[in-house]
Amino acid sequence: MSRQRWAAPSGPESGGTAARPERGGRHRNSAKKSKTQRESRWRWRRAVFTVFLLSSLAVGGLLSWSYLGAEDGVTEVLAHHSENLQDKFVEIPCSEDYDSQKRFEGCTPRKCGRGVTDAIITKEEAERIRRIAERGLSLGGSEGGASILDLHSGALSLGKHFVNLYRYFGDKIQDIFTEEDFALYRDVRQRVQQKIAQAFGISSASMYLTEPTFFSRINDTEAKTAHDEYWHPHVDKVTYGSFDYTSLLYLSDYSKDFGGGRFVFMDAGSNKTIEPRAGRVSFFTSGSENLHRVEKVRWGTRYAITISFTCNPERGIGDPVLV
């Protein structure tokens, strides 16, 4: 199979057309323009990651005090790692977060809640997706316990900072990923999107992939910077204004591959916990009705993908592609 050089996708919609390969001198101006646009998007997305982490710290400091007793109090396991769940959905009242922003009929949440399913992604597919993450993260990784790989923007944790994967490693990327990797990535994203649309009674065509959407690798290494402090309570809609629906695809098994690292919805008076399982998808509306955090990983390594959606087409991004 021939390999071609990477380029970031263009177009606001999740099915957007990617920039085409360079061919000949008459395309140099457009290639330079595309490069400038990619670098601009890269700088903006790096800023988004930083804002997310700082906002998580701030929101965590403001909100977590009222939930401190929950860790030692009532905890309900919403999804055990030993269960094979076809579908589990809990409807909850929507917060006011959506009222202050433009509403998009047929998409902006009117029905809020959280769901879990083991029925749309197989363990074999989760293993293949995990290998994509492992190969990409083998090029870098944080000095602390949490590493990020964003195939859309190219953001990759490296030491105490982020680098642009595509610019930093150049042609070496051609030996890391294949077209089949990204075909699977797109297919998985589409299935997750369709599941969310079905659960909340909206059209999947009204939803747009948004940023950041990324792989995470978490282990028990001590945090070195704020970027490594993933465990603070936060609200996705507050942290990222574009988020309307959040999902996570887990790529490793709780109690087998790692300890700790459970996903926790922080409800008044109790916690609702999801134990990761390879191939398991959890999803929820992104507002304050779903304040959440991740437990610190005590041992092993936890892999997952955060796949996020917006109702605002202007905040949509395309799938990553090889071109």
XYZ file of C-alpha atoms in Angstrom:
323
model
C 0.000 0.000 0.000
C 1.423 3.400 -0.943
C 1.662 5.997 1.771
C 1.134 9.720 1.352
C 2.097 12.705 3.412
C -0.126 13.870 6.264
C -2.381 16.895 6.110
C -4.969 18.124 8.570
C -8.633 17.868 7.495
C -10.499 20.935 6.301
C -14.180 21.838 6.398
C -16.359 22.392 9.461
C -18.411 19.231 9.276
C -17.399 15.801 10.543
C -17.527 14.417 7.034
C -15.518 17.342 5.668
C -13.144 17.070 2.747
C -9.469 16.927 3.629
C -6.744 18.993 2.027
C -5.339 17.224 -1.015
C -1.701 16.147 -1.501
C 0.684 18.629 -3.070
C 1.337 18.041 -6.755
C 3.573 20.365 -8.760
C 4.500 24.031 -8.541
C 1.021 25.331 -9.282
C -0.127 24.009 -5.897
C 2.633 25.606 -3.814
C 0.647 28.705 -2.875
C -2.322 26.644 -1.730
C 0.036 24.313 0.141
C 1.599 27.273 1.965
C -1.852 28.601 2.808
C -2.916 25.162 4.060
C 0.218 24.912 6.202
C -0.461 28.350 7.705
C -4.053 27.348 8.468
C -2.925 24.087 10.071
C -0.379 25.889 12.237
C -3.010 28.434 13.261
C -5.403 25.633 14.212
C -2.586 23.895 16.070
C -1.831 26.987 18.167
C -5.508 27.458 18.925
C -6.019 23.816 19.919
C -2.944 23.846 22.136
C -4.465 26.845 23.871
C -7.729 24.921 24.244
C -5.935 22.094 26.056
C -4.309 24.601 28.412
C -7.606 26.386 29.075
C -9.261 23.034 29.732
C -6.702 22.057 32.331
C -6.698 25.435 34.083
C -10.501 25.582 33.992
C -10.711 22.083 35.439
C -8.522 23.162 38.334
C -10.658 26.247 38.948
C -14.002 24.485 38.622
C -12.721 21.616 40.750
C -11.697 24.013 43.485
C -15.099 25.685 43.475
C -17.254 22.585 43.243
C -15.440 19.690 44.835
C -15.739 20.951 48.420
C -19.459 20.081 48.459
C -18.684 16.543 47.275
C -15.741 15.699 49.510
C -17.857 13.425 51.677
C -19.033 11.427 48.667
C -15.711 9.592 48.319
C -16.258 8.044 51.718
C -20.034 8.001 51.394
C -22.539 6.448 49.001
C -21.157 5.234 45.683
C -23.329 3.455 43.146
C -21.657 1.499 40.372
C -23.571 2.385 37.246
C -21.632 -0.125 35.119
C -19.470 -2.945 36.506
C -16.489 -4.054 34.435
C -17.726 -7.647 34.632
C -21.091 -6.789 33.053
C -21.802 -6.941 29.330
C -24.351 -4.165 28.911
C -26.514 -3.911 25.824
C -27.829 -0.501 26.791
C -28.195 1.393 30.044
C -29.565 4.928 30.131
C -30.475 7.245 32.991
C -32.393 10.434 32.241
C -31.717 13.428 34.481
C -32.950 17.054 34.495
C -31.025 19.400 32.215
C -28.995 22.224 33.725
C -29.337 25.855 32.623
C -26.009 25.768 30.769
C -27.722 25.438 27.382
C -30.044 28.413 27.919
C -27.283 31.010 27.680
C -26.156 29.839 24.235
C -27.738 29.717 20.812
C -30.075 26.745 20.498
C -29.990 24.469 17.489
C -33.361 22.821 17.003
C -33.240 19.073 16.751
C -29.874 18.894 18.512
C -29.403 21.176 21.566
C -30.275 18.991 24.572
C -33.834 19.094 25.836
C -33.508 15.567 27.170
C -30.421 15.117 29.356
C -28.812 12.077 30.896
C -26.034 9.525 30.718
C -25.715 6.143 29.068
C -23.423 3.127 28.814
C -23.222 0.394 26.172
C -20.957 -2.545 25.378
C -22.881 -3.383 22.211
C -21.537 -1.099 19.476
C -17.737 -1.599 19.603
C -16.242 -5.088 19.883
C -13.259 -5.934 22.072
C -11.294 -6.754 18.908
C -12.011 -3.311 17.482
C -11.077 -1.700 20.797
C -7.772 -3.583 20.699
C -7.063 -2.294 17.176
C -7.905 1.271 18.194
C -5.687 0.916 21.267
C -2.766 -0.092 19.057
C -3.225 3.149 17.096
C -2.926 5.050 20.371
C 0.081 3.032 21.497
C 1.949 3.628 18.241
C 1.259 7.352 18.275
C 2.083 7.826 21.940
C 5.303 5.831 21.528
C 6.664 8.966 19.837
C 6.218 11.045 22.969
C 4.442 10.992 26.277
C 4.197 13.185 29.326
C 6.751 13.124 32.157
C 3.734 12.939 34.442
C 0.937 10.408 34.489
C -1.355 11.696 31.724
C -0.496 11.756 28.006
C -2.610 13.105 25.147
C -2.701 12.273 21.419
C -5.031 14.288 19.182
C -5.009 12.958 15.622
C -7.056 15.934 14.397
C -4.725 18.754 15.436
C -1.583 16.681 15.899
C -1.277 17.589 19.598
C 1.010 15.127 21.387
C 2.289 15.222 24.950
C 6.081 15.378 25.007
C 7.790 15.837 28.349
C 6.178 18.808 30.076
C 4.753 20.306 26.881
C 2.752 19.570 23.728
C 4.178 19.330 20.223
C 2.551 19.138 16.818
C 2.959 15.480 15.884
C 2.957 16.132 12.152
C 5.486 18.977 12.117
C 7.744 17.597 14.866
C 8.219 14.102 13.407
C 7.608 14.797 9.707
C 7.957 11.796 7.391
C 8.411 9.410 10.311
C 4.623 9.544 10.749
C 4.258 7.587 7.505
C 5.613 4.533 9.332
C 3.257 4.888 12.309
C -0.276 4.998 10.872
C -2.122 3.480 7.908
C -5.235 4.356 5.941
C -6.921 1.337 7.550
C -6.272 2.850 11.000
C -8.171 5.986 10.093
C -10.960 4.148 8.325
C -11.582 2.264 11.582
C -11.334 5.496 13.585
C -13.994 7.140 11.380
C -16.262 4.105 11.503
C -16.096 3.949 15.297
C -16.825 7.687 15.559
C -19.885 7.294 13.325
C -21.267 4.427 15.409
C -20.807 6.374 18.626
C -22.495 9.414 17.070
C -25.458 7.349 15.918
C -25.833 5.780 19.363
C -25.885 9.176 21.072
C -28.453 10.477 18.590
C -30.674 7.459 19.174
C -30.462 7.728 22.969
C -31.342 11.423 23.057
C -33.900 11.389 20.250
C -32.059 13.696 17.870
C -30.777 13.424 14.301
C -27.161 12.309 13.972
C -26.896 14.625 10.964
C -27.424 17.603 13.305
C -24.354 16.672 15.377
C -20.795 17.684 14.523
C -17.535 16.291 15.791
C -15.801 19.032 17.775
C -12.469 19.707 19.431
C -10.715 18.492 21.371
C -11.291 14.839 20.504
C -8.301 12.808 21.675
C -6.686 9.634 23.014
C -5.589 9.591 26.636
C -3.066 7.333 28.333
C -2.983 7.496 32.128
C -0.696 5.692 34.574
C 0.352 6.098 38.207
C 3.374 8.333 37.546
C 3.386 11.408 39.777
C 2.063 14.568 38.116
C 4.782 16.982 37.000
C 2.607 19.844 35.671
C -1.032 20.922 35.711
C -1.415 19.060 32.390
C -1.025 15.795 34.326
C -3.742 16.563 36.886
C -6.653 14.831 35.180
C -8.582 13.954 38.347
C -10.207 17.315 39.147
C -14.020 17.605 38.930
C -15.192 19.536 35.887
C -18.111 20.255 33.570
C -17.428 19.859 29.854
C -19.893 22.559 28.759
C -18.228 25.055 31.094
C -14.703 24.085 30.065
C -15.400 23.879 26.323
C -18.257 26.082 25.210
C -18.828 24.011 22.074
C -19.485 20.670 23.803
C -23.096 19.458 23.827
C -22.558 15.679 23.988
C -19.489 13.898 25.357
C -18.522 10.262 24.909
C -15.660 8.039 25.975
C -14.577 4.794 24.372
C -12.547 2.730 26.815
C -9.646 0.738 25.414
C -8.477 -1.180 28.493
C -10.043 -3.106 31.383
C -10.498 -1.916 34.947
C -8.915 -4.304 37.524
C -7.082 -6.208 34.747
C -5.017 -3.528 32.999
C -5.141 -0.878 35.714
C -6.472 -0.056 39.178
C -8.292 3.153 40.076
C -9.147 5.257 37.044
C -12.905 4.804 37.251
C -15.153 7.479 35.728
C -17.271 9.180 38.385
C -20.442 11.260 37.966
C -20.576 13.495 41.025
C -24.226 13.794 42.013
C -25.449 15.498 45.170
C -25.349 12.950 47.985
C -23.716 10.149 46.009
C -21.389 9.207 43.154
C -22.343 7.169 40.086
C -19.331 5.218 38.860
C -18.478 3.597 35.539
C -15.813 0.892 35.536
C -13.974 0.911 32.184
C -14.013 -2.145 29.963
C -12.381 -2.422 26.531
C -15.021 -1.569 23.921
C -17.349 0.087 26.445
C -18.808 3.446 25.442
C -20.138 5.923 27.989
C -21.897 9.084 26.816
C -23.699 12.025 28.376
C -24.948 15.540 27.868
C -22.095 17.947 28.536
C -23.727 20.409 30.948
C -23.533 20.853 34.712
C -26.040 18.043 35.183
C -23.054 15.763 34.548
C -20.279 17.086 36.777
C -17.617 14.379 36.726
C -14.044 13.361 37.382
C -11.691 10.417 36.884
C -10.157 8.621 39.858
C -6.390 8.608 40.091
C -4.889 5.520 38.459
C -3.136 3.509 41.190
C -1.357 0.961 38.985
C -1.171 -0.099 35.330
C -2.159 1.949 32.304
C -5.604 3.222 31.290
C -6.363 3.997 27.616
C -9.457 5.788 26.319
C -10.703 8.146 23.600
C -12.783 11.216 24.333
C -15.096 11.829 21.366
C -17.010 15.094 21.609
C -19.900 16.568 19.629
C -21.411 20.002 19.147
C -24.695 21.190 17.703
C -23.045 24.281 16.244
C -21.805 23.625 12.694
C -19.351 26.517 13.010
C -17.545 24.620 15.778
C -17.399 21.316 13.904
C -14.205 19.625 12.709
C -13.486 16.910 10.169
C -12.277 13.375 10.774
C -8.513 12.879 10.580
C -7.443 11.397 7.244
C -4.328 10.253 5.436
C -3.846 12.197 2.183
